[in-house]
Amino acid sequence: MIILSVDFNQIGRDAEAPEVKQMTENFRRELGESAVGTRLFVGADRIDYTKGIPERLMAFDLLLKRHPELLTKVTLIQLAAPSRTHVKEYRDLNDALDDMVDEINWRHQTEDWYPVHFLRAHHGYHAVLAAYRMADVLMVTSLHDGMNLVAKEFIASRTDGDGVIVLSNYTGCARELDDALLVNPFDLDQLADVLYEAYRMPDEDRRQRMARLRGKVGNHSVFDWAAQIFGETYKCLKLESPPT
């Protein structure tokens, strides 16, 4: 199997660049005092029905209903890039997401805190890296997907060795990244339970998992992926060995 990957080392360098530090400060100003000192659950997706954003929001709502002690202690930040807004079904999805966010915030907010920040914009590369670095938990809850490189980008960006991934079973990378917390995004009860597990995960366990994930992605970068493709091409052409 030829597994698509990312430029692990370059993303790691970029994640420590001054531009990312500046974007982190910009995010913190945008989020305001509400998110200070809370555990950050982050999603970064196009607004697309395959990405499982409604399911993510419903599971987070369920988490807060089941564990009211988490009120003011957790915040969901969703980077949401508008997509295909000329298509009615996608506009309807946007409207439905707005309604869900408003309802969740109305239900759970306090005077100084509200649980969901929905940041609808086309965020640039350094902004996405800043969100990855801020995240305590990355949520990839696709209902149907290809490889999904968001999880691998997140892993590559975490040169600090920290962070947890909640990862849909319906992504191509789920079999490879088995130290993520794997979940069926259609099962909201399970998804809420896994979000709680991510919140409660001990520091040592979290760092051990991330170390193994970084080892896997780092040992199979986009360059290894390209080399595999060329190698298989040579085999198909029945060449005895690649040219030097």
Coordinates of N, CA and C in Angstrom, one line a residue:
M1 N 0.8 -1.2 0.0 CA 0.0 0.0 0.0 C 0.9 1.2 0.0
I2 N 0.5 2.2 -0.9 CA 1.3 3.5 -0.9 C 0.5 4.5 -0.2
I3 N 1.0 5.0 0.9 CA 0.3 5.9 1.9 C 0.7 7.3 1.7
L4 N -0.2 8.2 1.4 CA 0.1 9.6 1.2 C 0.5 10.2 2.6
S5 N 1.4 11.1 2.5 CA 1.9 11.7 3.8 C 2.2 13.2 3.6
V6 N 2.9 13.8 4.5 CA 3.2 15.3 4.5 C 4.7 15.5 4.6
D7 N 5.1 16.7 4.4 CA 6.5 17.1 4.6 C 6.7 17.4 6.1
F8 N 7.0 16.3 6.8 CA 7.1 16.3 8.2 C 8.0 17.3 8.8
N9 N 9.3 17.3 8.3 CA 10.3 18.2 8.8 C 10.0 19.7 8.5
Q10 N 9.5 20.0 7.3 CA 9.2 21.4 6.9 C 8.0 21.9 7.8
I11 N 7.0 21.1 8.0 CA 5.9 21.6 8.8 C 6.4 21.8 10.2
G12 N 7.2 21.0 10.7 CA 7.8 21.2 12.1 C 8.5 22.5 12.2
R13 N 9.3 22.8 11.2 CA 10.1 24.1 11.2 C 9.1 25.3 11.1
D14 N 8.1 25.1 10.2 CA 7.2 26.2 10.0 C 6.4 26.5 11.2
A15 N 6.0 25.4 12.0 CA 5.2 25.6 13.2 C 5.9 26.4 14.3
E16 N 7.2 26.5 14.2 CA 8.0 27.3 15.2 C 8.4 28.7 14.6
A17 N 7.9 29.0 13.5 CA 8.2 30.3 12.8 C 7.5 31.5 13.5
P18 N 8.1 32.7 13.4 CA 7.5 33.9 14.0 C 6.1 34.1 13.6
E19 N 5.8 33.8 12.3 CA 4.5 34.1 11.8 C 3.4 33.3 12.5
V20 N 3.8 32.1 12.9 CA 2.9 31.2 13.7 C 2.7 31.8 15.1
K21 N 3.7 32.2 15.7 CA 3.6 32.9 17.0 C 2.7 34.1 16.9
Q22 N 2.9 34.9 15.9 CA 2.0 36.0 15.7 C 0.6 35.6 15.5
M23 N 0.3 34.6 14.7 CA -1.1 34.2 14.5 C -1.7 33.6 15.8
T24 N -0.9 33.0 16.6 CA -1.3 32.5 17.9 C -1.8 33.7 18.7
E25 N -1.1 34.7 18.8 CA -1.5 35.9 19.5 C -2.8 36.5 18.9
N26 N -2.9 36.5 17.6 CA -4.1 37.0 16.9 C -5.3 36.2 17.4
F27 N -5.1 34.9 17.4 CA -6.3 34.0 17.8 C -6.7 34.3 19.2
R28 N -5.7 34.4 20.1 CA -6.0 34.6 21.5 C -6.8 35.9 21.7
R29 N -6.4 37.0 20.9 CA -7.1 38.2 21.0 C -8.6 38.0 20.5
E30 N -8.7 37.3 19.4 CA -10.0 37.1 18.8 C -10.9 36.2 19.7
L31 N -10.3 35.3 20.4 CA -11.1 34.4 21.3 C -11.5 35.1 22.6
G32 N -10.6 36.1 23.0 CA -10.9 36.9 24.2 C -10.7 36.1 25.5
E33 N -11.2 36.6 26.5 CA -11.0 36.1 27.9 C -11.7 34.7 28.0
S34 N -12.8 34.5 27.2 CA -13.6 33.3 27.4 C -12.8 32.0 27.3
A35 N -11.8 32.0 26.4 CA -11.1 30.7 26.2 C -9.8 30.6 27.1
V36 N -9.5 31.7 27.8 CA -8.2 31.6 28.6 C -8.3 30.6 29.7
G37 N -7.3 29.7 29.7 CA -7.2 28.7 30.8 C -8.1 27.5 30.6
T38 N -8.7 27.4 29.4 CA -9.6 26.2 29.1 C -8.8 25.3 28.2
R39 N -9.3 24.0 28.2 CA -8.7 23.0 27.3 C -9.4 23.3 25.9
L40 N -8.5 23.3 24.9 CA -9.0 23.7 23.6 C -9.2 22.5 22.7
F41 N -10.4 22.2 22.3 CA -10.8 21.2 21.3 C -10.9 21.9 19.9
V42 N -10.0 21.5 19.0 CA -9.9 22.3 17.7 C -10.3 21.4 16.5
G43 N -11.1 22.0 15.6 CA -11.3 21.4 14.3 C -10.9 22.3 13.2
A44 N -10.4 21.8 12.1 CA -10.0 22.6 11.0 C -10.5 21.9 9.7
D45 N -11.5 22.4 9.1 CA -12.2 21.8 8.0 C -12.8 22.7 7.0
R46 N -13.0 22.3 5.8 CA -13.9 22.9 4.9 C -15.3 22.7 5.4
I47 N -16.2 23.6 5.2 CA -17.6 23.3 5.5 C -18.2 22.4 4.4
D48 N -18.2 21.2 4.7 CA -18.6 20.1 3.8 C -19.3 19.0 4.6
Y49 N -20.4 18.5 4.0 CA -21.2 17.5 4.7 C -20.4 16.3 5.0
T50 N -19.3 16.0 4.3 CA -18.5 14.8 4.6 C -17.7 14.9 5.9
K51 N -17.5 16.1 6.4 CA -16.5 16.4 7.4 C -17.0 16.1 8.8
G52 N -18.3 15.9 9.0 CA -18.8 15.6 10.3 C -18.8 16.7 11.3
I53 N -19.0 17.9 10.8 CA -19.0 19.1 11.7 C -20.2 19.1 12.6
P54 N -21.4 18.8 12.0 CA -22.6 18.8 12.9 C -22.5 17.7 14.0
E55 N -22.0 16.6 13.6 CA -21.8 15.5 14.6 C -20.9 15.9 15.7
R56 N -19.8 16.6 15.3 CA -18.8 17.1 16.3 C -19.5 18.0 17.3
L57 N -20.2 18.9 16.8 CA -20.9 19.9 17.6 C -21.9 19.2 18.6
M58 N -22.7 18.3 18.0 CA -23.7 17.6 18.8 C -23.0 16.8 19.9
A59 N -21.9 16.1 19.6 CA -21.2 15.4 20.6 C -20.6 16.3 21.7
F60 N -20.1 17.4 21.3 CA -19.5 18.4 22.3 C -20.7 18.9 23.2
D61 N -21.8 19.1 22.6 CA -23.0 19.5 23.4 C -23.3 18.4 24.4
L62 N -23.3 17.2 23.9 CA -23.6 16.0 24.8 C -22.6 15.9 25.9
L63 N -21.3 16.1 25.6 CA -20.3 16.1 26.6 C -20.6 17.1 27.7
L64 N -21.0 18.3 27.4 CA -21.3 19.3 28.4 C -22.5 18.9 29.2
K65 N -23.5 18.3 28.5 CA -24.7 17.9 29.3 C -24.4 16.8 30.3
R66 N -23.5 15.9 29.9 CA -23.2 14.7 30.7 C -22.2 15.1 31.8
H67 N -21.4 16.1 31.6 CA -20.3 16.5 32.5 C -20.4 18.0 32.7
P68 N -21.4 18.5 33.5 CA -21.5 19.9 33.7 C -20.3 20.5 34.4
E69 N -19.5 19.6 35.1 CA -18.3 20.1 35.7 C -17.3 20.7 34.7
L70 N -17.5 20.4 33.4 CA -16.6 20.9 32.4 C -16.9 22.3 31.9
L71 N -18.1 22.8 32.3 CA -18.4 24.1 31.9 C -17.4 25.1 32.4
T72 N -16.9 26.0 31.5 CA -15.9 27.0 31.7 C -14.5 26.4 31.7
K73 N -14.4 25.0 31.5 CA -13.1 24.4 31.5 C -12.7 23.9 30.1
V74 N -13.6 23.9 29.2 CA -13.3 23.4 27.8 C -13.9 24.4 26.8
T75 N -13.2 24.5 25.7 CA -13.7 25.4 24.6 C -13.5 24.6 23.2
L76 N -14.5 24.7 22.4 CA -14.4 24.2 21.0 C -14.1 25.3 20.1
I77 N -13.0 25.2 19.3 CA -12.7 26.2 18.3 C -12.8 25.5 16.9
Q78 N -13.7 26.0 16.1 CA -13.8 25.4 14.8 C -13.4 26.4 13.7
L79 N -12.2 26.0 13.0 CA -11.9 26.8 11.8 C -12.7 26.2 10.7
A80 N -13.5 27.0 10.0 CA -14.4 26.5 9.1 C -14.3 27.3 7.8
A81 N -13.7 26.7 6.8 CA -13.5 27.4 5.5 C -14.8 27.2 4.6
P82 N -15.4 28.3 4.2 CA -16.6 28.2 3.3 C -16.2 27.4 2.0
S83 N -17.2 26.6 1.6 CA -17.0 25.8 0.4 C -18.3 25.7 -0.4
R84 N -18.1 25.9 -1.7 CA -19.3 25.7 -2.6 C -20.5 26.4 -2.2
T85 N -20.3 27.6 -1.9 CA -21.5 28.4 -1.4 C -22.5 28.7 -2.5
H86 N -22.2 28.4 -3.7 CA -23.1 28.6 -4.8 C -24.1 27.5 -4.8
V87 N -23.9 26.4 -4.1 CA -24.7 25.2 -4.0 C -25.7 25.3 -2.8
K88 N -27.0 25.2 -3.1 CA -28.0 25.4 -2.0 C -27.7 24.5 -0.8
E89 N -27.4 23.2 -1.1 CA -27.2 22.3 0.1 C -26.1 22.8 1.0
Y90 N -25.1 23.4 0.4 CA -24.0 23.9 1.2 C -24.4 25.1 2.0
R91 N -25.1 26.0 1.4 CA -25.7 27.1 2.1 C -26.6 26.7 3.2
D92 N -27.4 25.7 3.0 CA -28.2 25.2 4.1 C -27.4 24.6 5.2
L93 N -26.3 23.9 4.9 CA -25.4 23.4 5.9 C -24.8 24.5 6.7
N94 N -24.4 25.6 6.1 CA -23.9 26.8 6.8 C -24.9 27.3 7.8
D95 N -26.1 27.4 7.3 CA -27.2 28.0 8.2 C -27.5 27.0 9.4
A96 N -27.5 25.7 9.1 CA -27.7 24.7 10.2 C -26.6 24.8 11.2
L97 N -25.3 25.0 10.8 CA -24.2 25.1 11.7 C -24.4 26.3 12.6
D98 N -24.7 27.4 11.9 CA -24.9 28.7 12.7 C -26.0 28.4 13.8
D99 N -27.1 27.8 13.5 CA -28.2 27.5 14.4 C -27.7 26.6 15.6
M100 N -26.9 25.6 15.2 CA -26.4 24.7 16.2 C -25.4 25.4 17.2
V101 N -24.5 26.2 16.6 CA -23.6 26.9 17.5 C -24.3 27.9 18.4
D102 N -25.3 28.6 17.9 CA -26.1 29.5 18.7 C -26.8 28.8 19.8
E103 N -27.4 27.6 19.5 CA -28.1 26.9 20.5 C -27.2 26.3 21.6
I104 N -26.0 25.8 21.2 CA -25.1 25.2 22.2 C -24.6 26.4 23.1
N105 N -24.2 27.5 22.5 CA -23.7 28.6 23.3 C -24.8 29.1 24.3
W106 N -26.1 29.2 23.8 CA -27.2 29.7 24.6 C -27.4 28.8 25.8
R107 N -27.3 27.5 25.5 CA -27.6 26.5 26.5 C -26.6 26.5 27.7
H108 N -25.3 26.6 27.3 CA -24.2 26.4 28.3 C -23.4 27.6 28.7
Q109 N -23.5 28.7 28.0 CA -22.7 29.8 28.3 C -22.9 30.4 29.7
T110 N -21.8 31.0 30.2 CA -21.9 31.7 31.5 C -21.7 33.2 31.2
E111 N -21.6 34.0 32.3 CA -21.3 35.4 32.1 C -20.0 35.7 31.4
D112 N -19.0 34.8 31.7 CA -17.6 35.1 31.2 C -17.1 34.1 30.2
W113 N -18.0 33.1 29.8 CA -17.5 32.0 28.9 C -18.6 31.5 28.0
Y114 N -18.2 31.2 26.8 CA -19.1 30.4 26.0 C -18.3 29.3 25.3
P115 N -19.0 28.2 25.0 CA -18.2 26.9 24.7 C -17.7 26.8 23.3
V116 N -18.4 27.4 22.3 CA -18.0 27.2 20.9 C -17.7 28.5 20.2
H117 N -16.5 28.6 19.6 CA -16.1 29.7 18.7 C -16.0 29.1 17.3
F118 N -16.9 29.6 16.5 CA -17.0 29.1 15.1 C -16.4 30.2 14.2
L119 N -15.2 29.9 13.7 CA -14.4 30.9 12.9 C -14.5 30.6 11.5
R120 N -15.5 31.2 10.8 CA -15.8 31.0 9.4 C -14.9 31.9 8.6
A121 N -13.9 31.3 7.9 CA -13.0 32.1 7.1 C -12.0 31.1 6.4
H122 N -11.4 31.6 5.3 CA -10.3 30.9 4.7 C -9.0 31.2 5.4
H123 N -8.7 30.4 6.4 CA -7.5 30.6 7.2 C -6.2 30.2 6.4
G124 N -5.2 31.0 6.5 CA -3.9 30.7 5.8 C -3.1 29.6 6.5
Y125 N -2.0 29.3 5.9 CA -1.2 28.2 6.3 C -0.7 28.4 7.8
H126 N -0.2 29.6 8.0 CA 0.4 29.8 9.4 C -0.7 29.9 10.4
A127 N -1.9 30.4 10.0 CA -3.0 30.4 11.0 C -3.4 29.0 11.4
V128 N -3.5 28.1 10.4 CA -3.9 26.7 10.7 C -2.8 26.1 11.6
L129 N -1.5 26.3 11.3 CA -0.5 25.8 12.2 C -0.6 26.4 13.6
A130 N -1.0 27.6 13.7 CA -1.2 28.2 15.0 C -2.3 27.5 15.8
A131 N -3.4 27.2 15.1 CA -4.5 26.5 15.7 C -4.1 25.1 16.1
Y132 N -3.3 24.4 15.3 CA -2.8 23.1 15.7 C -2.0 23.2 17.0
R133 N -1.1 24.2 17.0 CA -0.2 24.3 18.2 C -1.0 24.7 19.5
M134 N -2.1 25.4 19.3 CA -2.9 25.8 20.5 C -3.7 24.7 21.0
A135 N -4.0 23.7 20.1 CA -5.0 22.6 20.5 C -4.5 21.7 21.6
D136 N -5.3 21.4 22.5 CA -5.1 20.3 23.4 C -5.6 19.0 22.8
V137 N -6.7 19.1 22.0 CA -7.3 18.0 21.3 C -7.7 18.4 19.9
L138 N -7.2 17.7 18.9 CA -7.6 17.9 17.5 C -8.8 16.9 17.2
M139 N -9.8 17.4 16.6 CA -11.0 16.6 16.2 C -11.1 16.4 14.7
V140 N -10.9 15.2 14.2 CA -11.1 14.9 12.8 C -12.3 13.8 12.8
T141 N -13.5 14.3 12.5 CA -14.6 13.4 12.7 C -15.4 13.2 11.3
S142 N -14.6 13.0 10.3 CA -15.2 12.9 8.9 C -16.1 11.7 8.9
L143 N -17.2 11.9 8.2 CA -18.2 10.8 7.9 C -17.7 9.9 6.8
H144 N -17.0 10.4 5.9 CA -16.4 9.7 4.8 C -15.3 10.5 4.2
D145 N -14.1 9.9 4.0 CA -13.0 10.7 3.6 C -11.9 9.9 2.9
G146 N -11.0 10.6 2.3 CA -9.8 10.0 1.8 C -8.8 9.8 2.9
M147 N -7.5 10.0 2.6 CA -6.5 9.9 3.6 C -6.7 10.8 4.7
N148 N -7.0 12.1 4.4 CA -7.2 13.2 5.4 C -5.8 13.5 6.0
L149 N -5.2 14.6 5.5 CA -3.9 14.9 5.9 C -3.9 15.9 7.1
V150 N -5.1 16.3 7.6 CA -5.1 17.2 8.7 C -4.5 16.6 9.9
A151 N -4.8 15.3 10.2 CA -4.2 14.6 11.4 C -2.7 14.6 11.3
K152 N -2.2 14.3 10.1 CA -0.7 14.2 9.9 C -0.1 15.6 10.0
E153 N -0.7 16.6 9.5 CA -0.2 17.9 9.6 C -0.1 18.3 11.1
F154 N -1.1 18.0 11.8 CA -1.2 18.3 13.3 C 0.0 17.6 14.0
I155 N 0.2 16.3 13.7 CA 1.3 15.6 14.3 C 2.6 16.2 14.0
A156 N 2.8 16.5 12.7 CA 4.1 17.2 12.3 C 4.3 18.5 13.0
S157 N 3.2 19.2 13.2 CA 3.4 20.6 13.8 C 3.7 20.5 15.3
R158 N 3.5 19.3 16.0 CA 3.6 19.3 17.4 C 5.0 18.9 17.8
T159 N 5.9 19.8 17.5 CA 7.3 19.5 17.9 C 7.5 19.6 19.4
D160 N 6.4 20.1 20.1 CA 6.5 20.1 21.6 C 6.1 18.7 22.2
G161 N 5.7 17.7 21.3 CA 5.4 16.4 21.7 C 4.1 16.2 22.5
D162 N 3.2 17.2 22.4 CA 1.9 17.2 23.1 C 0.8 17.1 22.2
G163 N -0.4 16.9 22.7 CA -1.7 16.9 22.0 C -2.3 15.6 21.8
V164 N -3.6 15.5 21.6 CA -4.4 14.3 21.4 C -5.2 14.5 20.1
I165 N -5.3 13.4 19.4 CA -6.2 13.4 18.2 C -7.4 12.5 18.4
V166 N -8.6 13.0 18.2 CA -9.8 12.2 18.1 C -10.0 12.0 16.6
L167 N -10.0 10.8 16.1 CA -9.9 10.5 14.7 C -11.0 9.5 14.3
S168 N -11.7 9.9 13.2 CA -12.7 9.1 12.7 C -12.2 7.8 12.1
N169 N -12.9 6.7 12.3 CA -12.6 5.5 11.7 C -12.7 5.5 10.1
Y170 N -13.4 6.5 9.6 CA -13.7 6.6 8.2 C -12.8 7.5 7.5
T171 N -11.6 7.7 8.0 CA -10.5 8.4 7.3 C -9.5 7.3 6.9
G172 N -8.8 7.6 5.8 CA -7.8 6.7 5.3 C -6.6 6.5 6.3
C173 N -6.3 7.5 7.1 CA -5.1 7.4 8.0 C -5.4 6.7 9.3
A174 N -6.7 6.3 9.5 CA -7.0 5.7 10.8 C -6.3 4.5 11.1
R175 N -6.1 3.6 10.1 CA -5.4 2.4 10.3 C -3.9 2.6 10.6
E176 N -3.3 3.6 10.1 CA -1.9 3.9 10.3 C -1.7 4.6 11.7
L177 N -2.6 5.5 12.0 CA -2.5 6.3 13.2 C -3.3 5.7 14.4
D178 N -2.9 4.5 14.8 CA -3.7 3.8 15.8 C -3.5 4.3 17.2
D179 N -2.6 5.3 17.4 CA -2.4 5.9 18.7 C -3.3 7.1 18.9
A180 N -4.0 7.4 17.8 CA -5.1 8.4 18.0 C -6.3 7.7 18.7
L181 N -7.2 8.5 19.2 CA -8.4 7.9 19.8 C -9.4 7.8 18.7
L182 N -9.6 6.5 18.2 CA -10.4 6.3 17.1 C -11.9 6.2 17.5
V183 N -12.8 6.7 16.6 CA -14.2 6.8 16.9 C -15.1 6.7 15.7
N184 N -16.3 6.2 15.9 CA -17.3 6.2 14.9 C -18.1 7.5 15.0
P185 N -17.9 8.4 14.1 CA -18.6 9.7 14.2 C -20.1 9.7 14.1
F186 N -20.7 8.6 13.6 CA -22.1 8.5 13.6 C -22.7 8.1 14.9
D187 N -21.8 7.6 15.8 CA -22.3 7.2 17.2 C -22.0 8.4 18.2
L188 N -22.9 9.2 18.4 CA -22.7 10.4 19.2 C -22.4 10.1 20.6
D189 N -23.0 9.0 21.2 CA -22.6 8.6 22.5 C -21.2 8.3 22.6
Q190 N -20.7 7.5 21.7 CA -19.3 7.1 21.7 C -18.4 8.3 21.5
L191 N -18.8 9.2 20.6 CA -17.9 10.4 20.3 C -17.8 11.3 21.5
A192 N -18.9 11.5 22.2 CA -18.9 12.3 23.5 C -18.0 11.6 24.5
D193 N -18.1 10.3 24.6 CA -17.3 9.6 25.6 C -15.8 9.7 25.2
V194 N -15.5 9.6 23.9 CA -14.1 9.8 23.5 C -13.5 11.2 23.7
L195 N -14.4 12.2 23.5 CA -14.0 13.5 23.9 C -13.6 13.7 25.3
Y196 N -14.4 13.0 26.2 CA -14.2 13.1 27.6 C -12.9 12.3 27.9
E197 N -12.6 11.2 27.3 CA -11.4 10.5 27.4 C -10.2 11.3 27.0
A198 N -10.3 12.1 26.0 CA -9.3 12.9 25.5 C -9.0 14.0 26.6
Y199 N -10.1 14.6 27.1 CA -9.9 15.6 28.2 C -9.2 15.1 29.4
R200 N -9.5 13.8 29.8 CA -9.0 13.3 31.0 C -7.6 12.5 30.8
M201 N -7.1 12.4 29.6 CA -5.9 11.6 29.4 C -4.8 12.2 30.2
P202 N -4.1 11.3 30.9 CA -2.9 11.8 31.7 C -1.8 12.3 30.8
D203 N -1.0 13.2 31.3 CA 0.1 13.8 30.5 C 1.0 12.8 29.9
E204 N 1.4 11.8 30.7 CA 2.4 10.8 30.3 C 1.8 10.0 29.1
D205 N 0.6 9.6 29.2 CA -0.1 8.8 28.2 C -0.2 9.6 26.9
R206 N -0.6 10.9 27.1 CA -0.7 11.8 25.9 C 0.6 11.9 25.2
R207 N 1.7 12.1 25.9 CA 3.0 12.3 25.3 C 3.6 11.1 24.7
Q208 N 3.3 9.9 25.3 CA 3.7 8.7 24.7 C 3.0 8.4 23.4
R209 N 1.7 8.6 23.4 CA 1.0 8.5 22.1 C 1.5 9.4 21.0
M210 N 1.7 10.6 21.4 CA 2.2 11.6 20.4 C 3.6 11.2 19.9
A211 N 4.4 10.7 20.8 CA 5.8 10.3 20.4 C 5.7 9.2 19.3
R212 N 4.8 8.2 19.6 CA 4.6 7.1 18.6 C 4.0 7.6 17.3
L213 N 3.1 8.5 17.4 CA 2.5 9.1 16.2 C 3.5 9.9 15.4
R214 N 4.3 10.6 16.0 CA 5.4 11.4 15.3 C 6.4 10.5 14.7
G215 N 6.7 9.4 15.4 CA 7.6 8.4 14.8 C 7.1 7.8 13.5
K216 N 5.8 7.5 13.5 CA 5.2 6.9 12.3 C 5.2 7.9 11.1
V217 N 4.7 9.1 11.4 CA 4.6 10.1 10.3 C 6.0 10.6 9.9
G218 N 6.9 10.7 10.8 CA 8.2 11.2 10.5 C 9.0 10.2 9.7
N219 N 8.7 8.9 9.9 CA 9.4 7.8 9.2 C 8.8 7.5 7.8
H220 N 7.7 8.2 7.5 CA 7.0 8.0 6.2 C 6.5 9.3 5.8
S221 N 7.4 10.2 5.3 CA 7.1 11.5 4.9 C 6.6 11.5 3.4
V222 N 6.2 12.7 2.9 CA 5.8 12.8 1.5 C 6.9 12.4 0.6
F223 N 8.1 12.5 1.0 CA 9.2 12.1 0.1 C 9.3 10.5 0.0
D224 N 9.0 9.9 1.1 CA 8.9 8.4 1.0 C 7.8 7.9 0.2
W225 N 6.7 8.7 0.3 CA 5.5 8.4 -0.5 C 5.8 8.5 -2.0
A226 N 6.5 9.6 -2.4 CA 6.9 9.8 -3.8 C 7.9 8.7 -4.3
A227 N 8.8 8.3 -3.4 CA 9.8 7.3 -3.8 C 9.1 6.0 -4.0
Q228 N 8.1 5.7 -3.2 CA 7.3 4.4 -3.4 C 6.6 4.4 -4.8
I229 N 6.0 5.6 -5.1 CA 5.3 5.7 -6.4 C 6.3 5.4 -7.5
F230 N 7.5 6.1 -7.5 CA 8.5 5.9 -8.5 C 8.9 4.4 -8.6
G231 N 9.1 3.9 -7.4 CA 9.6 2.5 -7.3 C 8.6 1.5 -8.0
E232 N 7.3 1.7 -7.7 CA 6.3 0.9 -8.3 C 6.1 1.1 -9.8
T233 N 6.4 2.4 -10.2 CA 6.3 2.7 -11.6 C 7.4 1.9 -12.4
Y234 N 8.6 1.9 -11.8 CA 9.7 1.2 -12.4 C 9.4 -0.3 -12.5
K235 N 8.8 -0.8 -11.4 CA 8.4 -2.3 -11.5 C 7.4 -2.5 -12.6
C236 N 6.5 -1.6 -12.8 CA 5.5 -1.8 -13.8 C 6.1 -1.7 -15.2
L237 N 7.1 -0.9 -15.3 CA 7.8 -0.8 -16.6 C 8.9 -1.9 -16.8
K238 N 9.0 -2.8 -15.8 CA 9.8 -4.0 -15.8 C 11.3 -3.6 -16.0
L239 N 11.7 -2.4 -15.3 CA 13.1 -2.1 -15.3 C 13.7 -2.8 -14.2
E240 N 14.9 -3.3 -14.4 CA 15.6 -4.1 -13.4 C 16.0 -3.2 -12.2
S241 N 16.3 -2.0 -12.4 CA 16.6 -1.1 -11.3 C 16.4 0.4 -11.7
P242 N 16.1 1.3 -10.8 CA 15.9 2.7 -11.2 C 17.2 3.3 -11.7
P243 N 17.2 4.2 -12.6 CA 18.4 4.9 -13.0 C 19.0 5.7 -11.9
T244 N 20.3 5.8 -11.9 CA 21.0 6.6 -10.9 C 21.5 7.9 -11.5

